Amino acid sequence: MNSSRYNVITIDGPSASGKSSVSRELAHKLGWKWVSTGAFYRGLAYVAMKEGLTPSDVEDLVVMTRSPIWQVRMDDDQTRVIYREKDITAQILAEENAQRASQVSQIPEVRAALLENQRDCAQGVPGLVAEGRDCGTVVFPAAILKIYLTASQEERAARRAREQGLNLEMTQDQQKQRDHQDSSRAAAPLAIPLHARVVDSGGMDLHQVVEQIHSWAVKALS
Ligand code: DC
């Protein structure tokens, strides 16, 4: 393992807790890259659907994780997914695809197959902020700083509905279902990593959350 492997900060938490916005800003402040590991699950779920696979086609899904027909790209503004040379980032972010992603993420073989792709994101970069559900527990257990970012169910649903112009009640129902699926699955469920700092972003704005985590990052790096 080379030393850059340790220049990793993980941010885990439930859906719509603000992980992507915080990761983007934090990486910008540190001069690092950031990755939404959810993009791997969202990308695979979307591509699988387009290629006619279902969640029960486990072997084909595993093969698909290594297929050159799609790639995850760490841009500064967003983690993008390219499929057959087209940018499908907007499509993978749609709520219906989030449900598909949560489904394929239940499959242990799929999780194992995507692990190396996610770990590769830390190679050849000055540092990496990795966000998701199991970044601190499974993907980067040796991260220098682990954050568990959360907020109340109501605040998270309101944020998602506002951002995506969705009905609040429906968003809340879908979110509850996805939170339950992501936390109760057998393989790498959403959990607070050991030694993680828990940040409840309720009542805090983005700037305050980033400043708080940045100050811990500076300490951890010194
Ligand atoms: O963070 P997100 O909403 O983009 O993630 C979409 C789904 O992908 C989420 O419901 C569960 C899965 N996921 C996961 O299982 N492990 C991760 N590290 C990231 C996402």
Coordinates of C-alpha atoms and ligand atoms in Angstrom, one line a residue:
M1 CA 0.0 0.0 0.0
N2 CA 1.6 3.4 -0.9
S3 CA 1.3 6.4 1.3
S4 CA -1.3 8.2 -0.9
R5 CA -3.6 5.3 0.0
Y6 CA -3.9 6.9 3.5
N7 CA -4.8 10.3 2.2
V8 CA -8.4 9.4 2.3
I9 CA -11.3 10.9 4.2
T10 CA -14.6 9.0 4.2
I11 CA -18.1 10.4 4.5
D12 CA -20.8 7.9 5.1
G13 CA -24.5 8.5 5.8
P14 CA -28.1 7.9 4.8
S15 CA -29.6 9.3 1.6
A16 CA -29.8 13.1 1.2
S17 CA -27.7 13.8 4.2
G18 CA -25.6 16.2 2.1
K19 CA -22.7 13.8 1.5
S20 CA -22.0 14.9 -2.1
S21 CA -22.1 18.7 -1.4
V22 CA -19.9 18.3 1.6
S23 CA -17.4 16.0 -0.2
R24 CA -17.2 18.4 -3.2
E25 CA -16.5 21.4 -1.0
L26 CA -14.1 19.6 1.3
A27 CA -12.1 18.2 -1.6
H28 CA -12.0 21.6 -3.2
K29 CA -10.6 23.1 0.0
L30 CA -8.0 20.4 0.4
G31 CA -7.0 20.3 -3.3
W32 CA -8.1 16.7 -3.5
K33 CA -10.4 14.6 -5.7
W34 CA -13.8 13.3 -4.5
V35 CA -16.0 10.4 -5.4
S36 CA -19.5 9.4 -4.8
T37 CA -19.3 5.6 -4.5
G38 CA -23.1 5.5 -5.0
A39 CA -22.3 6.4 -8.7
F40 CA -20.9 2.9 -9.1
Y41 CA -24.2 1.3 -7.9
R42 CA -26.3 3.8 -9.7
G43 CA -24.3 3.4 -12.9
L44 CA -24.3 -0.4 -12.8
A45 CA -28.1 -0.5 -12.0
Y46 CA -28.8 1.8 -15.0
V47 CA -26.5 0.1 -17.4
A48 CA -27.8 -3.3 -16.4
M49 CA -31.4 -2.2 -17.0
K50 CA -30.5 -0.8 -20.4
E51 CA -28.7 -4.1 -21.3
G52 CA -31.7 -6.2 -20.3
L53 CA -30.3 -7.6 -17.0
T54 CA -32.3 -8.1 -13.8
P55 CA -31.1 -8.2 -10.2
S56 CA -31.3 -12.0 -10.3
D57 CA -28.7 -12.2 -13.1
V58 CA -25.9 -12.1 -10.6
E59 CA -23.1 -13.5 -12.7
D60 CA -23.8 -11.2 -15.6
L61 CA -24.0 -8.2 -13.2
V62 CA -20.5 -9.1 -11.9
V63 CA -19.2 -9.3 -15.5
M64 CA -20.9 -6.0 -16.2
T65 CA -18.9 -4.3 -13.3
R66 CA -15.8 -4.8 -15.5
S67 CA -17.3 -4.0 -18.8
P68 CA -15.6 -1.2 -20.8
I69 CA -19.0 0.0 -22.0
W70 CA -19.4 2.2 -18.9
Q71 CA -17.0 4.2 -16.7
V72 CA -17.2 6.3 -13.6
R73 CA -15.4 9.6 -13.9
M74 CA -14.3 11.8 -11.0
D75 CA -15.0 15.4 -12.1
D76 CA -14.7 18.3 -9.7
D77 CA -18.3 19.2 -9.8
Q78 CA -19.8 15.7 -9.9
T79 CA -19.0 12.0 -10.1
R80 CA -20.1 11.3 -13.7
V81 CA -21.0 8.0 -15.4
I82 CA -20.3 7.5 -19.1
Y83 CA -22.2 4.7 -20.9
R84 CA -21.5 3.9 -24.6
E85 CA -19.7 7.3 -24.8
K86 CA -22.7 9.2 -23.5
D87 CA -22.8 11.1 -20.2
I88 CA -25.7 9.5 -18.3
T89 CA -25.1 11.3 -14.9
A90 CA -28.6 13.0 -15.0
Q91 CA -30.3 9.6 -15.6
I92 CA -28.5 7.8 -12.9
L93 CA -29.4 10.4 -10.3
A94 CA -33.2 10.0 -10.9
E95 CA -35.1 8.7 -7.9
E96 CA -36.3 5.6 -9.8
N97 CA -32.7 4.7 -10.5
A98 CA -31.8 5.2 -6.9
Q99 CA -34.2 2.4 -6.0
R100 CA -32.6 0.1 -8.6
A101 CA -29.2 1.0 -7.2
S102 CA -30.2 0.1 -3.7
Q103 CA -31.5 -3.3 -5.0
V104 CA -28.3 -4.2 -6.8
S105 CA -26.3 -3.0 -3.9
Q106 CA -27.8 -5.8 -1.8
I107 CA -25.9 -8.4 -3.8
P108 CA -22.7 -9.4 -2.1
E109 CA -21.0 -10.5 -5.3
V110 CA -21.7 -7.1 -6.9
R111 CA -20.3 -5.3 -3.9
A112 CA -17.2 -7.4 -3.9
A113 CA -16.7 -6.8 -7.7
L114 CA -17.1 -3.0 -7.3
L115 CA -14.7 -2.7 -4.4
E116 CA -11.5 -2.6 -6.5
N117 CA -13.0 0.0 -8.9
Q118 CA -13.8 2.2 -5.9
R119 CA -10.4 1.7 -4.2
D120 CA -8.7 2.6 -7.5
C121 CA -10.1 6.1 -7.1
A122 CA -7.5 6.8 -4.4
Q123 CA -4.6 5.9 -6.7
G124 CA -2.6 8.7 -8.4
V125 CA -4.4 11.6 -6.7
P126 CA -3.1 13.9 -4.0
G127 CA -6.0 12.7 -1.7
L128 CA -9.5 11.5 -1.9
V129 CA -12.8 12.3 -0.2
A130 CA -15.0 9.2 -0.7
E131 CA -18.6 9.3 0.2
G132 CA -21.2 6.5 0.4
R133 CA -22.6 3.9 2.8
D134 CA -19.6 1.7 3.6
C135 CA -16.6 3.8 2.7
G136 CA -15.2 4.0 6.3
T137 CA -16.2 0.4 7.2
V138 CA -15.2 -1.6 4.1
V139 CA -13.8 0.4 1.1
F140 CA -11.2 2.5 3.0
P141 CA -11.0 1.2 6.6
A142 CA -7.5 2.9 6.9
A143 CA -8.9 6.4 6.1
I144 CA -7.2 9.1 8.2
L145 CA -10.6 10.6 9.1
K146 CA -14.1 9.0 9.0
I147 CA -17.3 11.0 9.1
Y148 CA -20.8 9.8 9.6
L149 CA -23.1 12.6 8.2
T150 CA -26.7 12.5 9.1
A151 CA -29.8 14.7 9.6
S152 CA -33.4 13.9 10.5
Q153 CA -35.6 12.0 8.1
E154 CA -37.8 15.1 7.7
E155 CA -34.9 17.4 6.8
R156 CA -33.4 15.0 4.4
A157 CA -36.6 14.4 2.6
A158 CA -37.3 18.1 2.4
R159 CA -33.8 18.7 0.9
R160 CA -34.2 15.9 -1.7
A161 CA -37.7 17.1 -2.7
R162 CA -36.6 20.7 -3.0
E163 CA -33.5 19.8 -5.0
Q164 CA -35.3 17.5 -7.4
G165 CA -38.7 19.3 -7.6
L166 CA -40.4 16.2 -6.2
N167 CA -43.5 15.7 -4.0
L168 CA -42.5 15.7 -0.4
E169 CA -44.6 12.8 0.9
M170 CA -43.6 10.5 -1.9
T171 CA -39.9 11.4 -1.4
Q172 CA -40.2 10.7 2.3
D173 CA -41.8 7.3 1.6
Q174 CA -39.2 6.3 -1.0
Q175 CA -36.4 7.5 1.3
K176 CA -37.7 5.5 4.3
Q177 CA -37.8 2.4 2.1
R178 CA -34.2 3.0 0.8
D179 CA -32.8 3.8 4.2
H180 CA -34.3 0.6 5.5
Q181 CA -32.9 -1.5 2.6
D182 CA -29.5 0.1 2.9
S183 CA -29.3 -0.3 6.7
S184 CA -30.7 -3.8 7.1
R185 CA -29.0 -5.6 4.2
A186 CA -26.6 -8.4 5.2
A187 CA -23.6 -7.2 3.1
A188 CA -21.9 -4.0 4.3
P189 CA -25.0 -2.3 5.7
L190 CA -25.0 1.4 6.3
A191 CA -23.4 1.8 9.8
I192 CA -21.4 4.3 11.8
P193 CA -17.7 3.3 11.2
L194 CA -15.6 2.6 14.3
H195 CA -13.9 5.9 15.4
A196 CA -16.0 8.0 13.1
R197 CA -17.0 11.5 14.0
V198 CA -20.8 11.9 13.8
V199 CA -22.0 15.1 12.3
D200 CA -25.7 16.0 12.5
S201 CA -26.2 18.6 9.8
G202 CA -29.6 19.6 11.1
G203 CA -29.6 23.4 11.7
M204 CA -26.1 23.8 10.1
D205 CA -25.5 25.2 6.6
L206 CA -23.1 23.6 4.1
H207 CA -20.3 26.1 5.0
Q208 CA -20.5 25.2 8.7
V209 CA -20.4 21.5 8.1
V210 CA -17.4 21.8 5.7
E211 CA -15.5 24.1 8.1
Q212 CA -16.0 21.6 10.9
I213 CA -14.8 18.6 8.9
H214 CA -11.9 20.6 7.4
S215 CA -10.6 21.5 10.8
W216 CA -10.5 17.9 11.8
A217 CA -8.9 17.0 8.5
V218 CA -6.1 19.6 9.0
K219 CA -5.5 18.0 12.4
A220 CA -5.5 14.5 11.1
L221 CA -3.1 15.4 8.3
S222 CA -0.6 17.3 10.6
Ligands
DC1 O1 -25.4 7.7 -2.2 P1 -26.4 7.3 -3.3 O2 -27.8 7.8 -2.9 O3 -26.0 7.8 -4.6 O4 -26.4 5.7 -3.4 C1 -27.4 5.0 -4.2 C2 -27.5 3.6 -3.6 O5 -26.3 2.9 -3.8 C3 -27.8 3.5 -2.1 O6 -29.2 3.4 -1.9 C4 -27.1 2.2 -1.7 C5 -26.0 2.1 -2.7 N1 -24.7 2.4 -2.1 C6 -24.1 1.4 -1.3 O7 -24.6 0.4 -1.1 N2 -22.8 1.6 -0.9 C7 -22.2 2.8 -1.1 N3 -20.9 2.9 -0.6 C8 -22.8 3.8 -1.8 C9 -24.1 3.6 -2.3

